[in-house]
mmCIF file of C-alpha atoms in Angstrom:
data_model
loop_
_atom_site.group_PDB
_atom_site.id
_atom_site.type_symbol
_atom_site.label_atom_id
_atom_site.label_comp_id
_atom_site.label_asym_id
_atom_site.label_seq_id
_atom_site.Cartn_x
_atom_site.Cartn_y
_atom_site.Cartn_z
ATOM 1 C CA UNK A 1 98.595 213.719 110.023
ATOM 2 C CA UNK A 2 101.368 211.884 112.132
ATOM 3 C CA UNK A 3 104.065 214.028 113.106
ATOM 4 C CA UNK A 4 106.770 212.597 115.375
ATOM 5 C CA UNK A 5 110.041 214.243 115.647
ATOM 6 C CA UNK A 6 111.901 213.010 119.080
ATOM 7 C CA UNK A 7 114.724 211.311 120.356
ATOM 8 C CA UNK A 8 114.505 208.485 123.671
ATOM 9 C CA UNK A 9 117.402 206.949 125.307
ATOM 10 C CA UNK A 10 117.025 204.074 127.226
ATOM 11 C CA UNK A 11 120.666 203.134 128.781
ATOM 12 C CA UNK A 12 123.087 202.280 125.722
ATOM 13 C CA UNK A 13 120.058 202.357 123.439
ATOM 14 C CA UNK A 14 118.848 205.506 121.500
ATOM 15 C CA UNK A 15 115.954 206.322 119.353
ATOM 16 C CA UNK A 16 115.907 208.722 116.757
ATOM 17 C CA UNK A 17 112.364 209.134 115.281
ATOM 18 C CA UNK A 18 111.402 212.010 112.328
ATOM 19 C CA UNK A 19 108.753 210.878 110.854
ATOM 20 C CA UNK A 20 105.728 212.431 109.158
ATOM 21 C CA UNK A 21 102.818 210.777 107.448
ATOM 22 C CA UNK A 22 99.432 211.086 106.052
ATOM 23 C CA UNK A 23 98.795 207.308 105.467
ATOM 24 C CA UNK A 24 95.408 205.617 106.547
ATOM 25 C CA UNK A 25 97.971 202.989 107.979
ATOM 26 C CA UNK A 26 101.318 203.730 108.534
ATOM 27 C CA UNK A 27 103.431 200.581 108.932
ATOM 28 C CA UNK A 28 106.814 200.310 110.952
ATOM 29 C CA UNK A 29 109.080 197.485 110.488
ATOM 30 C CA UNK A 30 112.433 196.912 111.618
ATOM 31 C CA UNK A 31 114.596 194.363 113.035
ATOM 32 C CA UNK A 32 113.375 192.638 116.467
ATOM 33 C CA UNK A 33 114.851 195.275 119.396
ATOM 34 C CA UNK A 34 114.979 197.942 116.708
ATOM 35 C CA UNK A 35 112.549 200.132 118.510
ATOM 36 C CA UNK A 36 109.097 199.495 117.262
ATOM 37 C CA UNK A 37 107.766 199.049 120.896
ATOM 38 C CA UNK A 38 109.837 201.589 122.252
ATOM 39 C CA UNK A 39 108.194 204.112 119.968
ATOM 40 C CA UNK A 40 104.786 202.620 120.613
ATOM 41 C CA UNK A 41 105.439 203.213 124.116
ATOM 42 C CA UNK A 42 106.727 206.660 123.575
ATOM 43 C CA UNK A 43 103.590 207.784 121.966
ATOM 44 C CA UNK A 44 101.563 206.032 124.321
ATOM 45 C CA UNK A 45 103.140 208.315 127.281
ATOM 46 C CA UNK A 46 104.909 205.000 128.946
ATOM 47 C CA UNK A 47 108.300 206.171 127.852
ATOM 48 C CA UNK A 48 109.281 210.240 127.870
ATOM 49 C CA UNK A 49 111.293 211.156 125.136
ATOM 50 C CA UNK A 50 114.798 212.915 125.941
ATOM 51 C CA UNK A 51 113.566 216.015 123.359
ATOM 52 C CA UNK A 52 111.369 216.793 120.573
ATOM 53 C CA UNK A 53 107.764 216.069 119.700
ATOM 54 C CA UNK A 54 104.755 213.790 119.555
ATOM 55 C CA UNK A 55 101.305 214.630 118.047
ATOM 56 C CA UNK A 56 98.616 214.491 115.604
ATOM 57 C CA UNK A 57 99.081 217.280 112.940
ATOM 58 C CA UNK A 58 96.446 220.126 113.897
ATOM 59 C CA UNK A 59 94.839 218.064 116.235
ATOM 60 C CA UNK A 60 96.489 216.762 118.948
ATOM 61 C CA UNK A 61 100.094 217.412 120.851
ATOM 62 C CA UNK A 62 100.960 214.946 123.116
ATOM 63 C CA UNK A 63 104.596 216.106 123.869
ATOM 64 C CA UNK A 64 106.501 218.631 123.238
ATOM 65 C CA UNK A 65 109.814 219.418 125.078
ATOM 66 C CA UNK A 66 110.003 222.892 124.168
ATOM 67 C CA UNK A 67 106.904 223.470 125.403
ATOM 68 C CA UNK A 68 106.756 221.601 128.318
ATOM 69 C CA UNK A 69 103.657 219.406 126.781
ATOM 70 C CA UNK A 70 103.517 215.955 127.962
ATOM 71 C CA UNK A 71 100.125 214.759 128.441
ATOM 72 C CA UNK A 72 98.962 211.791 130.834
ATOM 73 C CA UNK A 73 98.223 208.518 129.307
ATOM 74 C CA UNK A 74 94.617 208.626 129.604
ATOM 75 C CA UNK A 75 94.433 211.923 128.108
ATOM 76 C CA UNK A 76 96.011 211.374 124.953
ATOM 77 C CA UNK A 77 93.122 208.975 123.406
ATOM 78 C CA UNK A 78 95.078 206.436 122.007
ATOM 79 C CA UNK A 79 93.801 202.723 121.324
ATOM 80 C CA UNK A 80 96.118 200.290 121.597
ATOM 81 C CA UNK A 81 96.595 196.426 120.711
ATOM 82 C CA UNK A 82 99.464 194.423 122.132
ATOM 83 C CA UNK A 83 100.831 191.012 120.619
ATOM 84 C CA UNK A 84 99.232 189.820 124.026
ATOM 85 C CA UNK A 85 95.297 190.401 123.944
ATOM 86 C CA UNK A 86 96.059 191.767 128.018
ATOM 87 C CA UNK A 87 91.796 190.803 128.334
ATOM 88 C CA UNK A 88 89.887 190.897 131.310
ATOM 89 C CA UNK A 89 89.448 187.098 132.705
ATOM 90 C CA UNK A 90 86.594 188.024 134.895
ATOM 91 C CA UNK A 91 84.598 189.988 132.250
ATOM 92 C CA UNK A 92 82.836 188.207 129.291
ATOM 93 C CA UNK A 93 83.391 189.551 125.605
ATOM 94 C CA UNK A 94 80.774 192.415 125.916
ATOM 95 C CA UNK A 95 82.109 193.616 129.329
ATOM 96 C CA UNK A 96 85.795 193.853 128.041
ATOM 97 C CA UNK A 97 84.256 195.429 124.552
ATOM 98 C CA UNK A 98 82.515 198.232 126.812
ATOM 99 C CA UNK A 99 85.147 198.634 129.339
ATOM 100 C CA UNK A 100 86.958 201.419 127.622
ATOM 101 C CA UNK A 101 83.779 202.937 125.933
ATOM 102 C CA UNK A 102 82.221 203.372 129.499
ATOM 103 C CA UNK A 103 84.887 205.743 130.451
ATOM 104 C CA UNK A 104 85.181 207.370 127.646
ATOM 105 C CA UNK A 105 83.277 210.872 127.654
ATOM 106 C CA UNK A 106 80.211 210.587 126.022
ATOM 107 C CA UNK A 107 81.039 213.977 123.804
ATOM 108 C CA UNK A 108 84.116 212.268 122.536
ATOM 109 C CA UNK A 109 82.753 209.093 121.661
ATOM 110 C CA UNK A 110 82.585 208.345 117.524
ATOM 111 C CA UNK A 111 82.139 204.531 117.395
ATOM 112 C CA UNK A 112 79.300 202.856 119.010
ATOM 113 C CA UNK A 113 79.136 199.428 120.393
ATOM 114 C CA UNK A 114 76.632 198.074 117.612
ATOM 115 C CA UNK A 115 79.020 198.902 115.152
ATOM 116 C CA UNK A 116 82.176 197.221 116.382
ATOM 117 C CA UNK A 117 80.092 194.441 117.020
ATOM 118 C CA UNK A 118 79.049 194.134 113.569
ATOM 119 C CA UNK A 119 82.391 195.202 112.136
ATOM 120 C CA UNK A 120 84.520 192.256 113.445
ATOM 121 C CA UNK A 121 81.313 190.187 113.864
ATOM 122 C CA UNK A 122 81.033 189.449 117.314
ATOM 123 C CA UNK A 123 77.582 189.664 117.764
ATOM 124 C CA UNK A 124 76.988 186.262 118.717
ATOM 125 C CA UNK A 125 80.087 186.029 120.955
ATOM 126 C CA UNK A 126 78.888 188.725 123.407
ATOM 127 C CA UNK A 127 78.125 186.592 126.054
ATOM 128 C CA UNK A 128 80.927 184.117 126.430
ATOM 129 C CA UNK A 129 83.950 184.125 128.540
ATOM 130 C CA UNK A 130 86.843 185.180 126.802
ATOM 131 C CA UNK A 131 88.838 182.083 128.158
ATOM 132 C CA UNK A 132 86.236 180.223 126.044
ATOM 133 C CA UNK A 133 87.777 181.890 122.655
ATOM 134 C CA UNK A 134 89.940 181.319 119.870
ATOM 135 C CA UNK A 135 93.268 183.038 119.837
ATOM 136 C CA UNK A 136 91.414 184.766 116.395
ATOM 137 C CA UNK A 137 88.431 186.216 118.617
ATOM 138 C CA UNK A 138 90.376 187.421 121.809
ATOM 139 C CA UNK A 139 92.368 189.204 119.004
ATOM 140 C CA UNK A 140 89.169 190.996 117.626
ATOM 141 C CA UNK A 141 87.721 191.825 120.690
ATOM 142 C CA UNK A 142 91.229 193.424 121.639
ATOM 143 C CA UNK A 143 90.650 195.459 118.696
ATOM 144 C CA UNK A 144 87.144 195.751 119.288
ATOM 145 C CA UNK A 145 87.814 197.249 123.054
ATOM 146 C CA UNK A 146 90.362 199.484 121.758
ATOM 147 C CA UNK A 147 88.195 200.799 118.877
ATOM 148 C CA UNK A 148 85.367 201.658 121.489
ATOM 149 C CA UNK A 149 87.539 204.385 123.154
ATOM 150 C CA UNK A 150 86.653 206.241 120.240
ATOM 151 C CA UNK A 151 90.966 206.896 119.789
ATOM 152 C CA UNK A 152 92.174 209.456 117.586
ATOM 153 C CA UNK A 153 94.850 207.009 116.934
ATOM 154 C CA UNK A 154 94.939 202.955 116.837
ATOM 155 C CA UNK A 155 98.424 201.582 117.527
ATOM 156 C CA UNK A 156 98.710 198.036 116.779
ATOM 157 C CA UNK A 157 101.934 196.306 117.957
ATOM 158 C CA UNK A 158 102.421 192.808 116.117
ATOM 159 C CA UNK A 159 98.996 192.003 116.379
ATOM 160 C CA UNK A 160 99.191 188.992 114.477
ATOM 161 C CA UNK A 161 102.136 187.434 116.329
ATOM 162 C CA UNK A 162 101.179 183.598 117.747
ATOM 163 C CA UNK A 163 98.540 183.076 114.857
ATOM 164 C CA UNK A 164 98.711 180.470 112.695
ATOM 165 C CA UNK A 165 98.661 181.294 108.785
ATOM 166 C CA UNK A 166 94.418 180.602 109.071
ATOM 167 C CA UNK A 167 93.947 183.187 111.872
ATOM 168 C CA UNK A 168 96.561 185.700 110.357
ATOM 169 C CA UNK A 169 94.505 185.591 107.380
ATOM 170 C CA UNK A 170 91.352 186.586 108.928
ATOM 171 C CA UNK A 171 92.628 189.370 111.247
ATOM 172 C CA UNK A 172 94.307 190.705 108.378
ATOM 173 C CA UNK A 173 90.810 190.577 106.521
ATOM 174 C CA UNK A 174 89.294 192.204 109.532
ATOM 175 C CA UNK A 175 92.012 194.858 109.370
ATOM 176 C CA UNK A 176 91.076 195.675 105.460
ATOM 177 C CA UNK A 177 87.763 195.994 106.916
ATOM 178 C CA UNK A 178 88.306 198.326 109.153
ATOM 179 C CA UNK A 179 90.508 200.314 107.296
ATOM 180 C CA UNK A 180 88.202 200.834 104.635
ATOM 181 C CA UNK A 181 85.071 201.543 106.840
ATOM 182 C CA UNK A 182 86.424 203.476 109.295
ATOM 183 C CA UNK A 183 88.779 207.202 109.566
ATOM 184 C CA UNK A 184 90.701 206.488 112.353
ATOM 185 C CA UNK A 185 94.319 206.262 111.227
ATOM 186 C CA UNK A 186 96.675 203.382 112.214
ATOM 187 C CA UNK A 187 100.073 202.747 113.163
ATOM 188 C CA UNK A 188 100.882 198.967 112.579
ATOM 189 C CA UNK A 189 104.029 198.035 113.954
ATOM 190 C CA UNK A 190 105.715 194.759 112.630
ATOM 191 C CA UNK A 191 109.183 192.357 111.567
ATOM 192 C CA UNK A 192 106.703 191.109 109.189
ATOM 193 C CA UNK A 193 107.079 192.592 105.932
ATOM 194 C CA UNK A 194 104.416 190.656 104.244
ATOM 195 C CA UNK A 195 101.642 191.942 107.021
ATOM 196 C CA UNK A 196 102.680 195.130 106.634
ATOM 197 C CA UNK A 197 102.468 195.355 103.189
ATOM 198 C CA UNK A 198 99.273 193.797 103.085
ATOM 199 C CA UNK A 199 97.553 196.344 105.429
ATOM 200 C CA UNK A 200 99.766 200.008 105.208
ATOM 201 C CA UNK A 201 99.654 202.332 102.748
ATOM 202 C CA UNK A 202 103.272 203.723 103.694
ATOM 203 C CA UNK A 203 106.026 201.799 105.682
ATOM 204 C CA UNK A 204 108.724 203.432 108.070
ATOM 205 C CA UNK A 205 111.978 201.377 108.143
ATOM 206 C CA UNK A 206 113.939 201.444 111.418
ATOM 207 C CA UNK A 207 117.458 200.273 110.865
ATOM 208 C CA UNK A 208 119.832 199.675 113.645
ATOM 209 C CA UNK A 209 123.447 200.411 114.149
ATOM 210 C CA UNK A 210 126.236 199.183 116.899
ATOM 211 C CA UNK A 211 129.148 201.285 117.869
ATOM 212 C CA UNK A 212 132.658 199.944 119.118
ATOM 213 C CA UNK A 213 131.119 200.602 122.577
ATOM 214 C CA UNK A 214 127.957 198.058 122.090
ATOM 215 C CA UNK A 215 125.769 201.536 122.328
ATOM 216 C CA UNK A 216 122.986 200.792 119.693
ATOM 217 C CA UNK A 217 121.402 203.598 117.677
ATOM 218 C CA UNK A 218 117.916 202.858 115.643
ATOM 219 C CA UNK A 219 116.370 205.550 113.380
ATOM 220 C CA UNK A 220 113.976 205.883 110.580
ATOM 221 C CA UNK A 221 115.965 205.481 107.611
ATOM 222 C CA UNK A 222 113.070 205.562 104.992
ATOM 223 C CA UNK A 223 109.441 205.921 104.705
ATOM 224 C CA UNK A 224 107.859 204.965 101.894
ATOM 225 C CA UNK A 225 105.417 202.692 99.471
ATOM 226 C CA UNK A 226 105.891 199.050 100.806
ATOM 227 C CA UNK A 227 107.435 197.787 97.434
ATOM 228 C CA UNK A 228 109.736 201.049 97.427
ATOM 229 C CA UNK A 229 111.396 200.176 100.532
ATOM 230 C CA UNK A 230 111.577 195.996 99.585
ATOM 231 C CA UNK A 231 115.432 196.251 98.812
ATOM 232 C CA UNK A 232 115.980 197.935 101.769
ATOM 233 C CA UNK A 233 113.632 196.059 104.006
ATOM 234 C CA UNK A 234 115.141 192.444 102.795
ATOM 235 C CA UNK A 235 118.585 194.294 104.599
ATOM 236 C CA UNK A 236 117.148 194.065 108.188
ATOM 237 C CA UNK A 237 113.825 191.623 108.296
ATOM 238 C CA UNK A 238 112.787 188.405 106.640
ATOM 239 C CA UNK A 239 110.887 189.457 103.733
ATOM 240 C CA UNK A 240 109.146 185.985 103.160
ATOM 241 C CA UNK A 241 106.771 185.451 100.367
ATOM 242 C CA UNK A 242 105.125 188.551 99.531
ATOM 243 C CA UNK A 243 101.311 188.420 98.970
ATOM 244 C CA UNK A 244 98.508 190.076 97.218
ATOM 245 C CA UNK A 245 94.889 190.238 99.183
ATOM 246 C CA UNK A 246 91.708 191.274 97.386
ATOM 247 C CA UNK A 247 88.585 191.972 98.389
ATOM 248 C CA UNK A 248 85.511 190.162 96.601
ATOM 249 C CA UNK A 249 82.237 188.240 96.525
ATOM 250 C CA UNK A 250 81.439 184.741 96.145
ATOM 251 C CA UNK A 251 79.148 184.729 93.160
ATOM 252 C CA UNK A 252 78.715 181.130 92.236
ATOM 253 C CA UNK A 253 80.210 177.307 93.187
ATOM 254 C CA UNK A 254 80.594 174.718 90.350
ATOM 255 C CA UNK A 255 78.744 171.856 91.130
ATOM 256 C CA UNK A 256 80.696 169.481 89.557
ATOM 257 C CA UNK A 257 84.453 170.469 91.169
ATOM 258 C CA UNK A 258 83.225 172.716 94.345
ATOM 259 C CA UNK A 259 85.171 175.653 93.622
ATOM 260 C CA UNK A 260 83.879 178.736 94.020
ATOM 261 C CA UNK A 261 83.841 182.040 91.888
ATOM 262 C CA UNK A 262 84.825 185.171 93.350
ATOM 263 C CA UNK A 263 84.239 188.361 91.544
ATOM 264 C CA UNK A 264 85.912 191.596 92.444
ATOM 265 C CA UNK A 265 86.052 194.613 89.933
ATOM 266 C CA UNK A 266 85.895 192.632 86.623
ATOM 267 C CA UNK A 267 88.575 189.927 88.126
ATOM 268 C CA UNK A 268 87.166 186.399 88.258
ATOM 269 C CA UNK A 269 88.991 183.990 90.758
ATOM 270 C CA UNK A 270 88.405 180.378 91.064
ATOM 271 C CA UNK A 271 89.332 179.527 94.760
ATOM 272 C CA UNK A 272 89.153 175.663 96.395
ATOM 273 C CA UNK A 273 85.886 174.563 97.211
ATOM 274 C CA UNK A 274 85.182 175.177 100.894
ATOM 275 C CA UNK A 275 81.659 175.101 101.155
ATOM 276 C CA UNK A 276 81.684 178.853 100.253
ATOM 277 C CA UNK A 277 77.713 180.440 100.351
ATOM 278 C CA UNK A 278 77.395 182.518 97.198
ATOM 279 C CA UNK A 279 77.051 186.260 97.931
ATOM 280 C CA UNK A 280 79.378 186.147 100.915
ATOM 281 C CA UNK A 281 82.404 189.058 100.929
ATOM 282 C CA UNK A 282 85.900 187.459 100.944
ATOM 283 C CA UNK A 283 89.151 188.281 101.077
ATOM 284 C CA UNK A 284 91.574 186.273 98.568
ATOM 285 C CA UNK A 285 95.380 186.077 99.440
ATOM 286 C CA UNK A 286 97.340 185.544 96.472
ATOM 287 C CA UNK A 287 100.989 184.481 97.288
ATOM 288 C CA UNK A 288 103.683 185.890 95.097
ATOM 289 C CA UNK A 289 105.514 182.518 94.606
ATOM 290 C CA UNK A 290 102.442 180.804 93.485
ATOM 291 C CA UNK A 291 101.995 183.091 90.417
ATOM 292 C CA UNK A 292 103.424 182.071 86.684
ATOM 293 C CA UNK A 293 103.454 184.368 84.317
ATOM 294 C CA UNK A 294 103.214 183.681 80.253
ATOM 295 C CA UNK A 295 104.355 185.534 77.830
ATOM 296 C CA UNK A 296 101.701 185.564 74.627
ATOM 297 C CA UNK A 297 99.059 183.157 74.507
ATOM 298 C CA UNK A 298 99.578 181.149 77.634
ATOM 299 C CA UNK A 299 99.270 177.290 76.961
ATOM 300 C CA UNK A 300 96.340 174.851 78.047
ATOM 301 C CA UNK A 301 96.720 174.074 81.600
ATOM 302 C CA UNK A 302 94.762 172.740 84.380
ATOM 303 C CA UNK A 303 94.863 176.333 86.484
ATOM 304 C CA UNK A 304 92.032 177.611 86.218
ATOM 305 C CA UNK A 305 92.922 181.252 86.889
ATOM 306 C CA UNK A 306 94.596 182.702 83.896
ATOM 307 C CA UNK A 307 94.370 186.606 83.801
ATOM 308 C CA UNK A 308 95.229 189.078 81.180
ATOM 309 C CA UNK A 309 97.313 191.870 82.134
ATOM 310 C CA UNK A 310 100.018 194.217 81.911
ATOM 311 C CA UNK A 311 103.462 194.608 83.618
ATOM 312 C CA UNK A 312 103.403 197.909 85.623
ATOM 313 C CA UNK A 313 106.535 197.757 87.823
ATOM 314 C CA UNK A 314 109.824 195.651 88.761
ATOM 315 C CA UNK A 315 111.257 195.837 92.093
ATOM 316 C CA UNK A 316 114.467 193.583 92.946
ATOM 317 C CA UNK A 317 115.686 192.247 96.331
ATOM 318 C CA UNK A 318 118.373 189.688 96.698
ATOM 319 C CA UNK A 319 117.844 187.313 93.954
ATOM 320 C CA UNK A 320 114.503 187.950 93.618
ATOM 321 C CA UNK A 321 112.207 190.055 91.066
ATOM 322 C CA UNK A 322 109.192 191.166 92.404
ATOM 323 C CA UNK A 323 106.730 192.178 89.449
ATOM 324 C CA UNK A 324 104.208 194.056 89.992
ATOM 325 C CA UNK A 325 101.245 193.472 87.060
ATOM 326 C CA UNK A 326 97.530 195.162 86.295
ATOM 327 C CA UNK A 327 95.188 192.693 86.098
ATOM 328 C CA UNK A 328 92.307 194.157 87.185
ATOM 329 C CA UNK A 329 93.860 194.564 90.406
ATOM 330 C CA UNK A 330 97.408 195.180 90.895
ATOM 331 C CA UNK A 331 98.976 191.862 91.709
ATOM 332 C CA UNK A 332 102.616 191.063 92.462
ATOM 333 C CA UNK A 333 104.352 188.137 91.322
ATOM 334 C CA UNK A 334 108.109 186.686 92.740
ATOM 335 C CA UNK A 335 110.688 185.661 89.777
ATOM 336 C CA UNK A 336 114.011 184.820 89.616
ATOM 337 C CA UNK A 337 116.546 187.271 87.607
ATOM 338 C CA UNK A 338 117.101 184.962 85.313
ATOM 339 C CA UNK A 339 113.807 184.172 84.648
ATOM 340 C CA UNK A 340 112.779 187.835 83.778
ATOM 341 C CA UNK A 341 116.059 187.838 81.273
ATOM 342 C CA UNK A 342 114.679 184.636 79.612
ATOM 343 C CA UNK A 343 110.717 186.023 79.065
ATOM 344 C CA UNK A 344 112.623 189.327 78.229
ATOM 345 C CA UNK A 345 109.932 191.190 80.453
ATOM 346 C CA UNK A 346 109.597 194.604 80.467
ATOM 347 C CA UNK A 347 107.317 197.400 81.920
ATOM 348 C CA UNK A 348 104.429 198.156 79.795
ATOM 349 C CA UNK A 349 104.475 194.469 78.510
ATOM 350 C CA UNK A 350 101.342 192.247 78.065
ATOM 351 C CA UNK A 351 101.622 188.742 80.032
ATOM 352 C CA UNK A 352 98.790 186.519 81.507
ATOM 353 C CA UNK A 353 99.358 185.632 85.199
ATOM 354 C CA UNK A 354 98.088 182.031 85.725
ATOM 355 C CA UNK A 355 97.448 180.826 89.201
ATOM 356 C CA UNK A 356 96.167 177.140 90.528
ATOM 357 C CA UNK A 357 92.771 177.670 92.399
ATOM 358 C CA UNK A 358 94.358 175.282 95.382
ATOM 359 C CA UNK A 359 96.921 178.485 95.702
ATOM 360 C CA UNK A 360 94.570 180.721 96.821
ATOM 361 C CA UNK A 361 93.534 181.305 100.453
ATOM 362 C CA UNK A 362 90.353 182.635 101.019
ATOM 363 C CA UNK A 363 88.803 184.261 104.269
ATOM 364 C CA UNK A 364 84.990 184.722 104.317
ATOM 365 C CA UNK A 365 84.051 186.768 107.219
ATOM 366 C CA UNK A 366 81.503 185.939 109.717
ATOM 367 C CA UNK A 367 82.370 182.348 109.150
ATOM 368 C CA UNK A 368 83.567 180.217 112.027
ATOM 369 C CA UNK A 369 87.093 180.253 112.704
ATOM 370 C CA UNK A 370 88.767 177.158 112.085
#
């Protein structure tokens, strides 16, 4: 789907990109100064490669040095969301959203305003000034404005930078909704492996080498499933906590404890009390560090979430082992190498995954941002 094969030179910095991806969302990760933004700017047309080609297979050719092709920015039909929201302060939410839509050829419009208003829960915000919005609301407006140009490719450059954990979870949930509902391919650039692994189907890893003359050479050294490149990514970026995000529906609330019950394809999750309304769709985030693995029948615990499952895979990085467990959904637990040995864990083994309800973070789309 996405075909990139080019070299870009900026002073003492050289970026070599060879990348072909059919994924709905392709992640791009690397260290600060590793060339992620330069790659995005080359796609947009702000920076011109010294040689090579950039395009979407069978659809669009943006740049080809051999054929003399270099489409201007406005003809590339790319939607872009930078870490700065770059909204027009003199326009209200609706006017910002429709800015690109009105300038898009009607014959090329594939997305309608009402569809995006609904997907991003912006219908009640349309008359507000953008200066009165929260950081998360502004980010949603920026994403919606990019989508309403009906782009052939959506580029997201560090879209969660500057957001606190709650707003980050919320924007990630909206990106997962867009991924599910829309057929627009995306490139998601970030230095956060956790954000990338939540949204992306495959990840391209940028690595940088510096020679004795202090010239930097960055290249795509690996493309694969997020877990497949975990150990290599850990060498160039801070991994942080691995997380799993599961979409579900709130089906009930315990009147005594207030805990909500979320169902997702047979998996039952108890989440913290927070006045959540039954029938609401939500996204539940599970940190790998919060999962306890029990071999055999688990002991009686205060934890409400005890899920039977099967170990599917192990990935080692640094002194941590990420264990993938199928409990109806594939979740990831982080253990020490010593714990894995002591428990005798192996692929195919039946285990129980245990998580406290208060450890699960829940986002209900459409609810008020905090």
